[in-house]
Amino acid sequence: TDAKDSAGNALASAYTHSTGFTTSSTPDTTAPTVFSSSPADATTSVSVSSTIAVTFSEAMDTTTVTTNTSNTTCSGTLQVSSDSFSSCVQMSASPSLSNSNKTFTVTPSSSLSLKATYKIRVTAGVTDSAGNVLSSQWTTSSGFTTAKLFIVFLAQSSKISASSDGI
């Protein structure tokens, strides 16, 4: 193995700890992939207040998954756009992490537009925790579409109720 003591002596054989830690000379060279997104591609009637999440195939270097929080330019490695990435949705904060640094969730700084189609893009600048780069830029093919405004007239109460979620 490549593990050595302070005198430079190599470990005689691979050592497995009871909790599963294993020494190895085999480096991780597998590039990460995007496993899924939420809302999923081709989903319709998505709430205009939805968060957007991307899940990778393996733990990521959290410093490489970034998003735009200052304006509508398409900066950062995780982007959301309704106009083919001429501009992007401004997010309220950096991505939140879950699922052992595999899932990154962002929240738009304001509601998404009604009845609009948005695509999610992850640029090739993201790396996994071993430093392997996403092999190519990933973009949802169809995107997701937000809900349209529903107006319901309630006859008995003579009130009008509007909902962007169809409820």
GROMACS .gro file of C-alpha atoms in nm:
model
  167
    1THR     CA    1   0.000   0.000   0.000
    2ASP     CA    2   0.101   0.367  -0.015
    3ALA     CA    3   0.057   0.418   0.361
    4LYS     CA    4   0.389   0.471   0.541
    5ASP     CA    5   0.500   0.540   0.895
    6SER     CA    6   0.711   0.843   0.994
    7ALA     CA    7   1.029   0.649   0.914
    8GLY     CA    8   0.909   0.580   0.559
    9ASN     CA    9   0.829   0.212   0.608
   10ALA     CA   10   0.535   0.092   0.399
   11LEU     CA   11   0.234  -0.077   0.558
   12ALA     CA   12   0.281  -0.453   0.500
   13SER     CA   13  -0.076  -0.505   0.377
   14ALA     CA   14  -0.407  -0.322   0.347
   15TYR     CA   15  -0.569  -0.266   0.686
   16THR     CA   16  -0.944  -0.274   0.735
   17HIS     CA   17  -1.083  -0.114   1.050
   18SER     CA   18  -1.394  -0.259   1.213
   19THR     CA   19  -1.596   0.047   1.102
   20GLY     CA   20  -1.502  -0.011   0.741
   21PHE     CA   21  -1.205   0.221   0.688
   22THR     CA   22  -0.966   0.065   0.436
   23THR     CA   23  -0.625   0.182   0.323
   24SER     CA   24  -0.566   0.149  -0.046
   25SER     CA   25  -0.330   0.263  -0.316
   26THR     CA   26  -0.614   0.278  -0.569
   27PRO     CA   27  -0.721   0.641  -0.614
   28ASP     CA   28  -1.079   0.742  -0.694
   29THR     CA   29  -1.074   0.840  -1.062
   30THR     CA   30  -1.447   0.808  -1.131
   31ALA     CA   31  -1.602   1.132  -1.253
   32PRO     CA   32  -1.925   1.233  -1.077
   33THR     CA   33  -2.254   1.245  -1.264
   34VAL     CA   34  -2.583   1.420  -1.198
   35PHE     CA   35  -2.810   1.151  -1.059
   36SER     CA   36  -3.135   1.350  -1.043
   37SER     CA   37  -3.292   1.692  -1.017
   38SER     CA   38  -3.597   1.828  -0.841
   39PRO     CA   39  -3.829   1.933  -0.984
   40ALA     CA   40  -3.768   1.645  -1.223
   41ASP     CA   41  -3.729   1.706  -1.594
   42ALA     CA   42  -4.063   1.750  -1.778
   43THR     CA   43  -4.258   1.807  -1.454
   44THR     CA   44  -4.553   2.046  -1.492
   45SER     CA   45  -4.759   2.255  -1.249
   46VAL     CA   46  -4.460   2.316  -1.022
   47SER     CA   47  -4.521   2.568  -0.744
   48VAL     CA   48  -4.365   2.911  -0.809
   49SER     CA   49  -4.220   2.892  -0.458
   50SER     CA   50  -4.040   2.559  -0.512
   51THR     CA   51  -3.681   2.496  -0.417
   52ILE     CA   52  -3.451   2.342  -0.676
   53ALA     CA   53  -3.225   2.047  -0.595
   54VAL     CA   54  -2.958   1.848  -0.777
   55THR     CA   55  -2.830   1.513  -0.654
   56PHE     CA   56  -2.493   1.379  -0.767
   57SER     CA   57  -2.373   1.019  -0.794
   58GLU     CA   58  -2.117   1.071  -0.518
   59ALA     CA   59  -2.009   1.314  -0.248
   60MET     CA   60  -1.900   1.646  -0.394
   61ASP     CA   61  -1.641   1.909  -0.303
   62THR     CA   62  -1.890   2.154  -0.153
   63THR     CA   63  -1.677   2.456  -0.247
   64THR     CA   64  -1.725   2.382  -0.618
   65VAL     CA   65  -2.107   2.377  -0.619
   66THR     CA   66  -2.198   2.745  -0.628
   67THR     CA   67  -2.486   2.961  -0.745
   68ASN     CA   68  -2.557   3.323  -0.823
   69THR     CA   69  -2.686   3.519  -0.523
   70SER     CA   70  -2.621   3.877  -0.636
   71ASN     CA   71  -2.798   3.930  -0.971
   72THR     CA   72  -2.942   3.749  -1.274
   73THR     CA   73  -2.618   3.665  -1.455
   74CYS     CA   74  -2.555   3.297  -1.514
   75SER     CA   75  -2.264   3.262  -1.274
   76GLY     CA   76  -2.192   2.974  -1.043
   77THR     CA   77  -2.188   2.606  -1.127
   78LEU     CA   78  -2.557   2.540  -1.045
   79GLN     CA   79  -2.787   2.753  -1.261
   80VAL     CA   80  -3.162   2.784  -1.329
   81SER     CA   81  -3.299   2.974  -1.629
   82SER     CA   82  -3.621   3.028  -1.824
   83ASP     CA   83  -3.450   3.184  -2.130
   84SER     CA   84  -3.186   2.933  -2.243
   85PHE     CA   85  -2.935   3.074  -1.993
   86SER     CA   86  -2.923   3.428  -2.132
   87SER     CA   87  -3.006   3.515  -1.772
   88CYS     CA   88  -3.049   3.304  -1.461
   89VAL     CA   89  -3.266   3.301  -1.153
   90GLN     CA   90  -3.102   3.477  -0.860
   91MET     CA   91  -3.085   3.253  -0.554
   92SER     CA   92  -3.135   3.370  -0.196
   93ALA     CA   93  -2.825   3.194  -0.060
   94SER     CA   94  -2.555   2.941  -0.138
   95PRO     CA   95  -2.676   2.583  -0.186
   96SER     CA   96  -2.773   2.390   0.125
   97LEU     CA   97  -2.624   2.042   0.157
   98SER     CA   98  -2.774   1.705   0.244
   99ASN     CA   99  -2.740   1.336   0.167
  100SER     CA  100  -2.369   1.324   0.264
  101ASN     CA  101  -2.279   1.615   0.033
  102LYS     CA  102  -2.453   1.457  -0.267
  103THR     CA  103  -2.766   1.678  -0.276
  104PHE     CA  104  -2.751   2.056  -0.317
  105THR     CA  105  -3.069   2.264  -0.277
  106VAL     CA  106  -3.119   2.628  -0.376
  107THR     CA  107  -3.405   2.868  -0.312
  108PRO     CA  108  -3.488   3.145  -0.561
  109SER     CA  109  -3.467   3.494  -0.406
  110SER     CA  110  -3.820   3.564  -0.535
  111SER     CA  111  -4.104   3.352  -0.673
  112LEU     CA  112  -4.056   3.191  -1.011
  113SER     CA  113  -4.276   3.324  -1.292
  114LEU     CA  114  -4.615   3.166  -1.353
  115LYS     CA  115  -4.652   2.924  -1.645
  116ALA     CA  116  -4.282   2.943  -1.734
  117THR     CA  117  -4.045   2.662  -1.828
  118TYR     CA  118  -3.715   2.653  -1.641
  119LYS     CA  119  -3.407   2.444  -1.710
  120ILE     CA  120  -3.146   2.340  -1.456
  121ARG     CA  121  -2.778   2.338  -1.554
  122VAL     CA  122  -2.467   2.213  -1.376
  123THR     CA  123  -2.142   2.327  -1.534
  124ALA     CA  124  -1.832   2.113  -1.570
  125GLY     CA  125  -1.663   2.317  -1.295
  126VAL     CA  126  -1.795   2.093  -1.015
  127THR     CA  127  -1.574   1.825  -0.864
  128ASP     CA  128  -1.629   1.534  -0.632
  129SER     CA  129  -1.455   1.504  -0.296
  130ALA     CA  130  -1.160   1.326  -0.464
  131GLY     CA  131  -1.114   1.612  -0.714
  132ASN     CA  132  -1.267   1.441  -1.017
  133VAL     CA  133  -1.443   1.684  -1.250
  134LEU     CA  134  -1.795   1.639  -1.388
  135SER     CA  135  -1.716   1.502  -1.734
  136SER     CA  136  -1.940   1.745  -1.920
  137GLN     CA  137  -2.195   2.016  -1.855
  138TRP     CA  138  -2.538   1.875  -1.758
  139THR     CA  139  -2.869   2.042  -1.845
  140THR     CA  140  -3.225   1.917  -1.809
  141SER     CA  141  -3.357   1.846  -2.158
  142SER     CA  142  -3.717   1.969  -2.122
  143GLY     CA  143  -3.702   2.158  -1.794
  144PHE     CA  144  -3.991   2.198  -1.551
  145THR     CA  145  -4.295   2.421  -1.595
  146THR     CA  146  -4.449   2.628  -1.318
  147ALA     CA  147  -4.820   2.633  -1.245
  148LYS     CA  148  -5.057   2.873  -1.412
  149LEU     CA  149  -5.282   3.104  -1.215
  150PHE     CA  150  -5.622   2.959  -1.131
  151ILE     CA  151  -5.909   3.193  -1.042
  152VAL     CA  152  -6.205   3.037  -0.870
  153PHE     CA  153  -6.532   3.222  -0.803
  154LEU     CA  154  -6.700   3.100  -0.488
  155ALA     CA  155  -7.071   3.156  -0.552
  156GLN     CA  156  -7.200   3.133  -0.194
  157SER     CA  157  -6.947   3.370  -0.041
  158SER     CA  158  -6.916   3.602  -0.343
  159LYS     CA  159  -6.537   3.594  -0.302
  160ILE     CA  160  -6.273   3.537  -0.563
  161SER     CA  161  -5.982   3.321  -0.473
  162ALA     CA  162  -5.662   3.298  -0.675
  163SER     CA  163  -5.393   3.034  -0.650
  164SER     CA  164  -5.077   2.977  -0.848
  165ASP     CA  165  -5.071   2.617  -0.731
  166GLY     CA  166  -5.418   2.525  -0.854
  167ILE     CA  167  -5.547   2.481  -0.499
   0.00000   0.00000   0.00000
